[in-house]
Coordinates of C-alpha atoms in Angstrom, one line a residue:
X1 CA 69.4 14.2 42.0
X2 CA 71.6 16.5 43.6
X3 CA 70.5 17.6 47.4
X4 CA 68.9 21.3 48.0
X5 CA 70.4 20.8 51.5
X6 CA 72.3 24.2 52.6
X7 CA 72.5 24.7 48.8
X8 CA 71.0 28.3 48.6
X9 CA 73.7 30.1 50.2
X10 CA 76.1 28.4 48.1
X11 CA 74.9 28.8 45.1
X12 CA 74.3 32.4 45.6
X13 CA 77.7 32.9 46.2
X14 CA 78.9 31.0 43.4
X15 CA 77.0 33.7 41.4
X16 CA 80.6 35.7 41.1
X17 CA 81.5 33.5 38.7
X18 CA 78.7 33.3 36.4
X19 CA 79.0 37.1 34.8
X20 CA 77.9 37.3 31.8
X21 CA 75.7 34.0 31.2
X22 CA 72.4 34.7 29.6
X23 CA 69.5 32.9 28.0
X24 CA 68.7 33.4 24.4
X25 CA 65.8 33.0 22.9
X26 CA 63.5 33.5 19.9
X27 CA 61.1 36.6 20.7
X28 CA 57.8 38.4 19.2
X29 CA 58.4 39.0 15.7
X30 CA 61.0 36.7 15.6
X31 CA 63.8 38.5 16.8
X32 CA 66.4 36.8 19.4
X33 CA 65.9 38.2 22.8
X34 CA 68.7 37.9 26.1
X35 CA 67.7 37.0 29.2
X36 CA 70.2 37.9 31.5
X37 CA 71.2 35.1 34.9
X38 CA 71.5 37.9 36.7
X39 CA 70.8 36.6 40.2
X40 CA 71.2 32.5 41.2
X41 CA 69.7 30.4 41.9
X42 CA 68.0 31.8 38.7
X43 CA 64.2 29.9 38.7
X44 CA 62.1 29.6 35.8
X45 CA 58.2 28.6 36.0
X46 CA 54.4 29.5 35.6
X47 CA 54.4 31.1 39.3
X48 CA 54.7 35.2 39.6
X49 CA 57.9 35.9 41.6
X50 CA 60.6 33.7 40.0
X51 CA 63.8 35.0 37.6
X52 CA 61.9 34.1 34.4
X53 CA 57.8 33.5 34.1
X54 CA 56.5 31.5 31.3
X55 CA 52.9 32.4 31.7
X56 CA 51.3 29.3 30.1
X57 CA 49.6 26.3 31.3
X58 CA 52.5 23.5 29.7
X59 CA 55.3 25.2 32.3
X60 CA 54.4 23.9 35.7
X61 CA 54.7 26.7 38.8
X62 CA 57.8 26.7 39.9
X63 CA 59.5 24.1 36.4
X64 CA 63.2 24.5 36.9
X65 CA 66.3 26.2 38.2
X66 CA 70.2 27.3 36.8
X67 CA 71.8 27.3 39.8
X68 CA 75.5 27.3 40.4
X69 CA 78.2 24.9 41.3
X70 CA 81.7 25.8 40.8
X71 CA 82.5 28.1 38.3
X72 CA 80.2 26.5 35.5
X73 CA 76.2 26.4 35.6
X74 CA 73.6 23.5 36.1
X75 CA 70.5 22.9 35.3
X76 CA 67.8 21.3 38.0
X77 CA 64.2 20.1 37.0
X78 CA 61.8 21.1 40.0
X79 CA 59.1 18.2 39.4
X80 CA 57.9 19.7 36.7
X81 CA 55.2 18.2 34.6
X82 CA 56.1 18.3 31.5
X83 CA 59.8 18.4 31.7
X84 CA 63.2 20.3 31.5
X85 CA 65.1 19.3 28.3
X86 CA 68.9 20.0 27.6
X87 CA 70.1 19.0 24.3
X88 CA 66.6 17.5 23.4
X89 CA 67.0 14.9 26.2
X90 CA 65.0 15.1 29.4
X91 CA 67.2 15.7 32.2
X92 CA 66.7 15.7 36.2
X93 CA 69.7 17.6 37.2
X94 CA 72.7 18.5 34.7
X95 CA 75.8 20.5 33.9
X96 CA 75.6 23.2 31.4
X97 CA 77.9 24.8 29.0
X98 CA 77.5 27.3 26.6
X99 CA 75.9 26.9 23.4
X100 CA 73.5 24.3 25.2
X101 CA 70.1 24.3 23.5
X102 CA 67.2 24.0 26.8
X103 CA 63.9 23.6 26.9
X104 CA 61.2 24.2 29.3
X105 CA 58.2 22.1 28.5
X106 CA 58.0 23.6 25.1
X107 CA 59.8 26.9 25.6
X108 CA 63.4 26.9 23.8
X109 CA 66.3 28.8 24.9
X110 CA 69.8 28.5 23.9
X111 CA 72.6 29.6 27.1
X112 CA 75.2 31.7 26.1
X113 CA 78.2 33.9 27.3
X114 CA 79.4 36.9 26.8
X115 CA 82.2 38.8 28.8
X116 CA 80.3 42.4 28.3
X117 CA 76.2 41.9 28.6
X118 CA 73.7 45.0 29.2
X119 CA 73.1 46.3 32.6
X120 CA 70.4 43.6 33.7
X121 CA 67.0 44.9 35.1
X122 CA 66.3 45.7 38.5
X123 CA 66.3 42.9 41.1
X124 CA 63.0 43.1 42.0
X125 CA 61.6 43.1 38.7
X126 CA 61.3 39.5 37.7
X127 CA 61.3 38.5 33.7
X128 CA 58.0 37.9 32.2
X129 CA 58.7 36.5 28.7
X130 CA 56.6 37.3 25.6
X131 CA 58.1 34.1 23.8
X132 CA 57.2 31.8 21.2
X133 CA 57.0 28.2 21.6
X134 CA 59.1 25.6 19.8
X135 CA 57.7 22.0 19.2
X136 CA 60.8 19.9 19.6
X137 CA 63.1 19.7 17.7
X138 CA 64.3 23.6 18.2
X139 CA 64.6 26.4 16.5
X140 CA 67.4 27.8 17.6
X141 CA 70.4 26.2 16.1
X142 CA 71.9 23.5 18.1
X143 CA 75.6 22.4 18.0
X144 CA 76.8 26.0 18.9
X145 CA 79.1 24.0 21.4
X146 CA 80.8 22.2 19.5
X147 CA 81.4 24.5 16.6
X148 CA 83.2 27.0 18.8
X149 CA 85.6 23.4 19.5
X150 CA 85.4 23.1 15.5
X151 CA 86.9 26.7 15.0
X152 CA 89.3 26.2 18.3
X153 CA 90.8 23.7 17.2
X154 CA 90.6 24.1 13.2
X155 CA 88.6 20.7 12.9
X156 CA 88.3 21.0 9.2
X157 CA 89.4 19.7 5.8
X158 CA 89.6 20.8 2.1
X159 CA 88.1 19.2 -1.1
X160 CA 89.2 20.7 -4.5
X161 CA 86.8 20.8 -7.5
X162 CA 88.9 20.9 -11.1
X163 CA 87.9 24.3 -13.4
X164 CA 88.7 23.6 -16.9
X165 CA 89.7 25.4 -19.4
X166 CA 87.5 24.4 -22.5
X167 CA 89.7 25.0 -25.3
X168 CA 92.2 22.9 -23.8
X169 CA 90.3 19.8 -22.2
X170 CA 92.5 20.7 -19.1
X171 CA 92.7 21.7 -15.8
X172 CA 93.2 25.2 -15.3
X173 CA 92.7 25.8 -11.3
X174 CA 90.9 24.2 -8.3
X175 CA 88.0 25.9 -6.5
X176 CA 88.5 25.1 -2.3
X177 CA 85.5 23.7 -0.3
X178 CA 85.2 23.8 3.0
X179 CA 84.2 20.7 5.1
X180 CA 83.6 20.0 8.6
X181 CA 85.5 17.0 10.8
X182 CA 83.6 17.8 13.9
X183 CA 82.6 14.1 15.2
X184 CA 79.3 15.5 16.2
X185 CA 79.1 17.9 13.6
X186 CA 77.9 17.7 10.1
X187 CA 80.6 17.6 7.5
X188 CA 79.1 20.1 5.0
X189 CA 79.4 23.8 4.6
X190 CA 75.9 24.7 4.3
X191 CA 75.1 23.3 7.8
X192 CA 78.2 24.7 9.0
X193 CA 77.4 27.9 8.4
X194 CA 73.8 27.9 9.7
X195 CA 74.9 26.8 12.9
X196 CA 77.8 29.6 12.5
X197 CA 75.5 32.1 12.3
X198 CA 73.6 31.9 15.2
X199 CA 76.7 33.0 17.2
X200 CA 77.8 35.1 14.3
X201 CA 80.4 33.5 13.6
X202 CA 79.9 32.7 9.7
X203 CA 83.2 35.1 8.9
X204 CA 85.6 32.9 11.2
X205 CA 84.5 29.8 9.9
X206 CA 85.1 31.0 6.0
X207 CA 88.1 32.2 7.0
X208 CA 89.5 29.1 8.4
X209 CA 88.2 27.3 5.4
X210 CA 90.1 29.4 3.7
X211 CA 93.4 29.4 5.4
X212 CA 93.5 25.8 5.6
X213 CA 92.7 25.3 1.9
X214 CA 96.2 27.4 0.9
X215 CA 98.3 25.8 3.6
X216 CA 97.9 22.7 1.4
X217 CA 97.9 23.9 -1.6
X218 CA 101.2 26.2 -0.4
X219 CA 103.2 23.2 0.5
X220 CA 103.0 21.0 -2.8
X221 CA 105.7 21.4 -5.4
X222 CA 103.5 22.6 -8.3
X223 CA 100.7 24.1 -6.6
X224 CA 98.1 24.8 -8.6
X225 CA 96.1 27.9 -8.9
X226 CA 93.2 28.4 -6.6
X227 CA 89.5 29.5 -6.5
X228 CA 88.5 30.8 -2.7
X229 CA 84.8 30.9 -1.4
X230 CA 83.8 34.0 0.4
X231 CA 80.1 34.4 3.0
X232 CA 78.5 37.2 1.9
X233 CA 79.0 38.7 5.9
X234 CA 82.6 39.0 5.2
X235 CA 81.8 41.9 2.8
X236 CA 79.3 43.9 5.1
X237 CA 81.9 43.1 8.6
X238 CA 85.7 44.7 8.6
X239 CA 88.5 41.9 8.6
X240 CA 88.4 40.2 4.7
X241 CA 91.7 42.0 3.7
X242 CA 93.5 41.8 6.8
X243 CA 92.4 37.7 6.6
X244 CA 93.4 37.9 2.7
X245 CA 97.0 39.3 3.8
X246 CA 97.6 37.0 5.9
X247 CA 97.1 34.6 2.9
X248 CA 99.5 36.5 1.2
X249 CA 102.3 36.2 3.7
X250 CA 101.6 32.0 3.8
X251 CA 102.2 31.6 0.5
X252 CA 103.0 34.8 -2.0
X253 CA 103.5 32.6 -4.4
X254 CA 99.8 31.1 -4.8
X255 CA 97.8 32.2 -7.8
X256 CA 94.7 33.3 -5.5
X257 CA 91.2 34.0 -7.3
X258 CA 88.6 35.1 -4.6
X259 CA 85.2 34.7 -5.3
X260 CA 82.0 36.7 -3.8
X261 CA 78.3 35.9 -4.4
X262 CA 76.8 37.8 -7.0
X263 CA 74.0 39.0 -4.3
X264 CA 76.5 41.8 -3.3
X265 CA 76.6 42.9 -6.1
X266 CA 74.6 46.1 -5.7
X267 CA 77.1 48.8 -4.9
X268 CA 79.2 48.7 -8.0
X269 CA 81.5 51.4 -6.5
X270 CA 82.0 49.1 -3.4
X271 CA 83.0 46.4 -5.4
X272 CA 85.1 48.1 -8.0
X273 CA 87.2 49.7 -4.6
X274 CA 87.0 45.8 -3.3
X275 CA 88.6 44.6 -7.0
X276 CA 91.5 47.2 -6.7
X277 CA 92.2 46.4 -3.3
X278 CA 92.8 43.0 -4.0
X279 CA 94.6 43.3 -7.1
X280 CA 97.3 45.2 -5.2
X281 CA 97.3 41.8 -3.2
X282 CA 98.0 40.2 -6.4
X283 CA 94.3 38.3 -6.0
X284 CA 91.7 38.3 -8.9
X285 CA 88.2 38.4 -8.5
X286 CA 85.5 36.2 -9.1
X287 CA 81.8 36.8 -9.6
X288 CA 80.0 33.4 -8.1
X289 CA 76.5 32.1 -9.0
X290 CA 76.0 34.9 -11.8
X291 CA 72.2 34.8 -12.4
X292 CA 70.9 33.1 -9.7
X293 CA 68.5 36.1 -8.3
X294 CA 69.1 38.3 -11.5
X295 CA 71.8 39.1 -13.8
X296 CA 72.9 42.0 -12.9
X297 CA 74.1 43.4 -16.0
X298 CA 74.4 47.1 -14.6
X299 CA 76.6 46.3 -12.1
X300 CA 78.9 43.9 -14.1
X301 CA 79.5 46.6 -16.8
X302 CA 80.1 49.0 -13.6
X303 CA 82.2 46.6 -12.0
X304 CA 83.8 44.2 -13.8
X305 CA 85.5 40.8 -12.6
X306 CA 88.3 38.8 -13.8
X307 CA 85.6 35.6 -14.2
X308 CA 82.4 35.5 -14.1
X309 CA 81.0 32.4 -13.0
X310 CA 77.4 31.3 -14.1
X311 CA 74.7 29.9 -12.2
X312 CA 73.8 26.0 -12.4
X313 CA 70.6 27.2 -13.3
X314 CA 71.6 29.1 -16.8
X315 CA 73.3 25.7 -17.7
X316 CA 71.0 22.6 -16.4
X317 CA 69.8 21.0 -19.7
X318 CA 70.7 23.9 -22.2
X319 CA 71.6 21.4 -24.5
X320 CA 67.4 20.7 -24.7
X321 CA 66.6 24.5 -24.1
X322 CA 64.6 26.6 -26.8
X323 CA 67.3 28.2 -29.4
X324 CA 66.1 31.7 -27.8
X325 CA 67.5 30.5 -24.3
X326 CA 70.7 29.3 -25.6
X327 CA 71.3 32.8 -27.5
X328 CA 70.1 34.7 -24.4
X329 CA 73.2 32.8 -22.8
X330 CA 75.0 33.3 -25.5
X331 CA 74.7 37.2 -25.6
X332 CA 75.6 37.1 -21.8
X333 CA 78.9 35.4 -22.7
X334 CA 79.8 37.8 -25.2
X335 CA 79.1 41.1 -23.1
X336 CA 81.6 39.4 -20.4
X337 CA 84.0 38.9 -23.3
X338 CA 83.5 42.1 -24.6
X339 CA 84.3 43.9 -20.8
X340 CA 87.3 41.4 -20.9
X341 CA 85.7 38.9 -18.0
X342 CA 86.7 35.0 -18.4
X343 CA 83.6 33.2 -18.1
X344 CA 82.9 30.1 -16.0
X345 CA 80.1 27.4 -16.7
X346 CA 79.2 26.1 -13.5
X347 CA 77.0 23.0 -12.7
X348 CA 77.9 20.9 -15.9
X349 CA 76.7 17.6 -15.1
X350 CA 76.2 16.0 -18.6
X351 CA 78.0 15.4 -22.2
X352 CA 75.6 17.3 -23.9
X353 CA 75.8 20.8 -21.2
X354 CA 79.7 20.4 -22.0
X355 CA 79.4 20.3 -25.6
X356 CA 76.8 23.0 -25.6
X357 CA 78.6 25.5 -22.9
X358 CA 81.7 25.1 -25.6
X359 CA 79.4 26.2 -28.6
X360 CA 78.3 29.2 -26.6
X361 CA 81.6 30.3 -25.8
X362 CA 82.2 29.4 -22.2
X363 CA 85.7 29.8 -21.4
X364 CA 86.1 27.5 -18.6
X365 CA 83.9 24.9 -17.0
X366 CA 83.1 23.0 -13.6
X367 CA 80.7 20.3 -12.6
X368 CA 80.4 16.8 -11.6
X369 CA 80.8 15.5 -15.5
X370 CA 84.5 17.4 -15.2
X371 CA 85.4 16.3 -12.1
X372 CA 84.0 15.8 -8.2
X373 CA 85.5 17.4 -5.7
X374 CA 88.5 15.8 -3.8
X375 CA 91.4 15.8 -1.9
X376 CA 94.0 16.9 -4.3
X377 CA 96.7 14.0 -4.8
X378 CA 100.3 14.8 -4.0
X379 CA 102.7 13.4 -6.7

């Protein structure tokens, strides 16, 4: 354990350093809630007085202290009873960076930086918290950390999933997914992105996945054309078309098809603008999951897309559906035809799907019977 000897004054004035640093935590109604370091040593315990109180019985008196050392932050247990926690594992007396996940007895708090924070409260007025506890493991996403290092330093790879065109039995294009090489990371996208958006950053991470799927695809001789994934943030926050652009100039070449969840799908004239944009881009757009809340039927006929991808859920065992089920699909591959929209079959796992999916009309498919996804093989 480090010694409190003559610490005090050091640590005070090592508080220069430490703008910006705040705690972050999950509030009344459920709502994240900064707690700014304001002053250092900042202390944290039962007792009135201190930076932070954490008026319950589990947080001892005076429980633990961020104090400075350097230009970085640690955090010091003060004998507490029931423990300070970083990372989920009890510590004594450790260095901090941001995105760590802490925990005093069973109060979470994730520490975080920012290089403009709110005015903090007056001095005197110390920080009584109206939290909710969090039985460990935490709420609050951990692995912030190391996805900031995962976006730094582009620690990702692509896998390619084959689209094929029914009538001919062949691939047609390749939909890019986005997987994670972050040793203490998880490798897939739905992870990725949960822990991405509790430091809002769900918009850089798809647009890496993005980038690095057409720098491969860019550099073979015959690339093929491509299907990207969009998060549904990326159409609510300013930046898609300038990252789409910056597609273009990589490779002009690349027959791009960019697809967007069909959740967004409720301001047709949004999306219509968004289809013209992209066409002067030379990019075509894809409607993803079709069906999977409701089909929106208004808005497709408002705002039509070059393919129209259907949800797993229309297509799982239609083979064994009801002959009113399969003509329901049916009818809803014939109005896409009809507005001139090239209809995708997702989530085709068996024989009998396929075979069925190419009575209805489908014309293209993707699942695992067609093909898993995979790095793409370079002849």
């Amino acid at each position: 354990m480090t010694s409190d000897s003559g610490s005090g004054d050091e640590e005070r004035q090592a508080s220069a350093h430490t703008s910006g640093w705040y705690l972050e935590t999950v509030g009344e109604g459920g709502r994240l809630r900064r707690i700014l370091l304001d002053v250092l040593p900042f202390r944290v315990g039962r007792r009135q007085g201190l930076e932070l109180v954490l008026p319950v019985s589990a947080v001892s008196k005076a429980h633990a202290e961020i104090y400075a050392r350097g230009p970085g932050l640690r955090v010091r247990d003060l004998g507490s009873t029931n423990g300070t926690f970083l990372n989920q594992g009890r510590v004594e007396d450790a260095a901090l960076a941001e995105g760590d996940i802490l925990h005093f007895a069973d109060f979470e708090f994730r520490l975080g930086r920012s290089e403009s924070v709110e005015a903090p409260p007056a001095a005197e007025e110390p920080t009584t918290a109206a939290l909710r506890k969090a039985e460990l493991p935490h709420r609050l996403a951990a692995g912030t950390r190391e996805l900031r290092e995962l976006l730094r330093d582009e620690l990702v790879r692509t896998v390619f999933q084959p689209i094929v065109q029914l009538s001919r039995g062949t691939v047609a294009a390749y939909e890019a997914l986005g997987r994670g090489r972050h040793p203490q990371l998880p490798e897939g996208p739905t992870e990725l992105f949960r822990i991405a958006q509790s430091i809002g950053a769900e918009a850089e991470l798809s647009r890496l996945f993005r980038r690095k799927a057409v720098e491969l695809v860019a550099a073979l001789p015959d690339p093929p054309p491509l299907f990207l994934n969009t998060h549904p943030v990326e159409l609510a926050r300013p930046g898609l078309l300038e990252s789409l652009e910056e597609l273009r100039a990589l490779a002009p070449h690349l027959d791009l098809t960019l697809e967007i969840h069909e959740s967004v799908l409720t301001r047709p004239a949004a999306i219509a603008e968004l289809r013209a944009l992209l066409l002067e881009r030379n990019i075509a757009l894809a409607y993803d999951d079709f069906g999977a809340g409701q089909a929106r039927l208004l808005e497709l006929a408002e705002a039509p897309p070059h393919y129209l991808k259907f949800d797993r859920s229309f297509v799982s065992g239609i083979d064994h559906e009801s002959l009113p089920k399969r003509r329901l699909l049916q009818s809803l591959v014939s109005l896409a035809r009809e507005l001139l929209v090239r209809t995708v079959a997702e989530g085709i796992e068996t024989v009998g799907e396929l075979n069925t999916c190419t009575e209805i009309g489908f014309t293209y498919a993707q699942g695992f019977q067609l093909g898993r996804p995979r790095p793409l093989e370079r002849p």
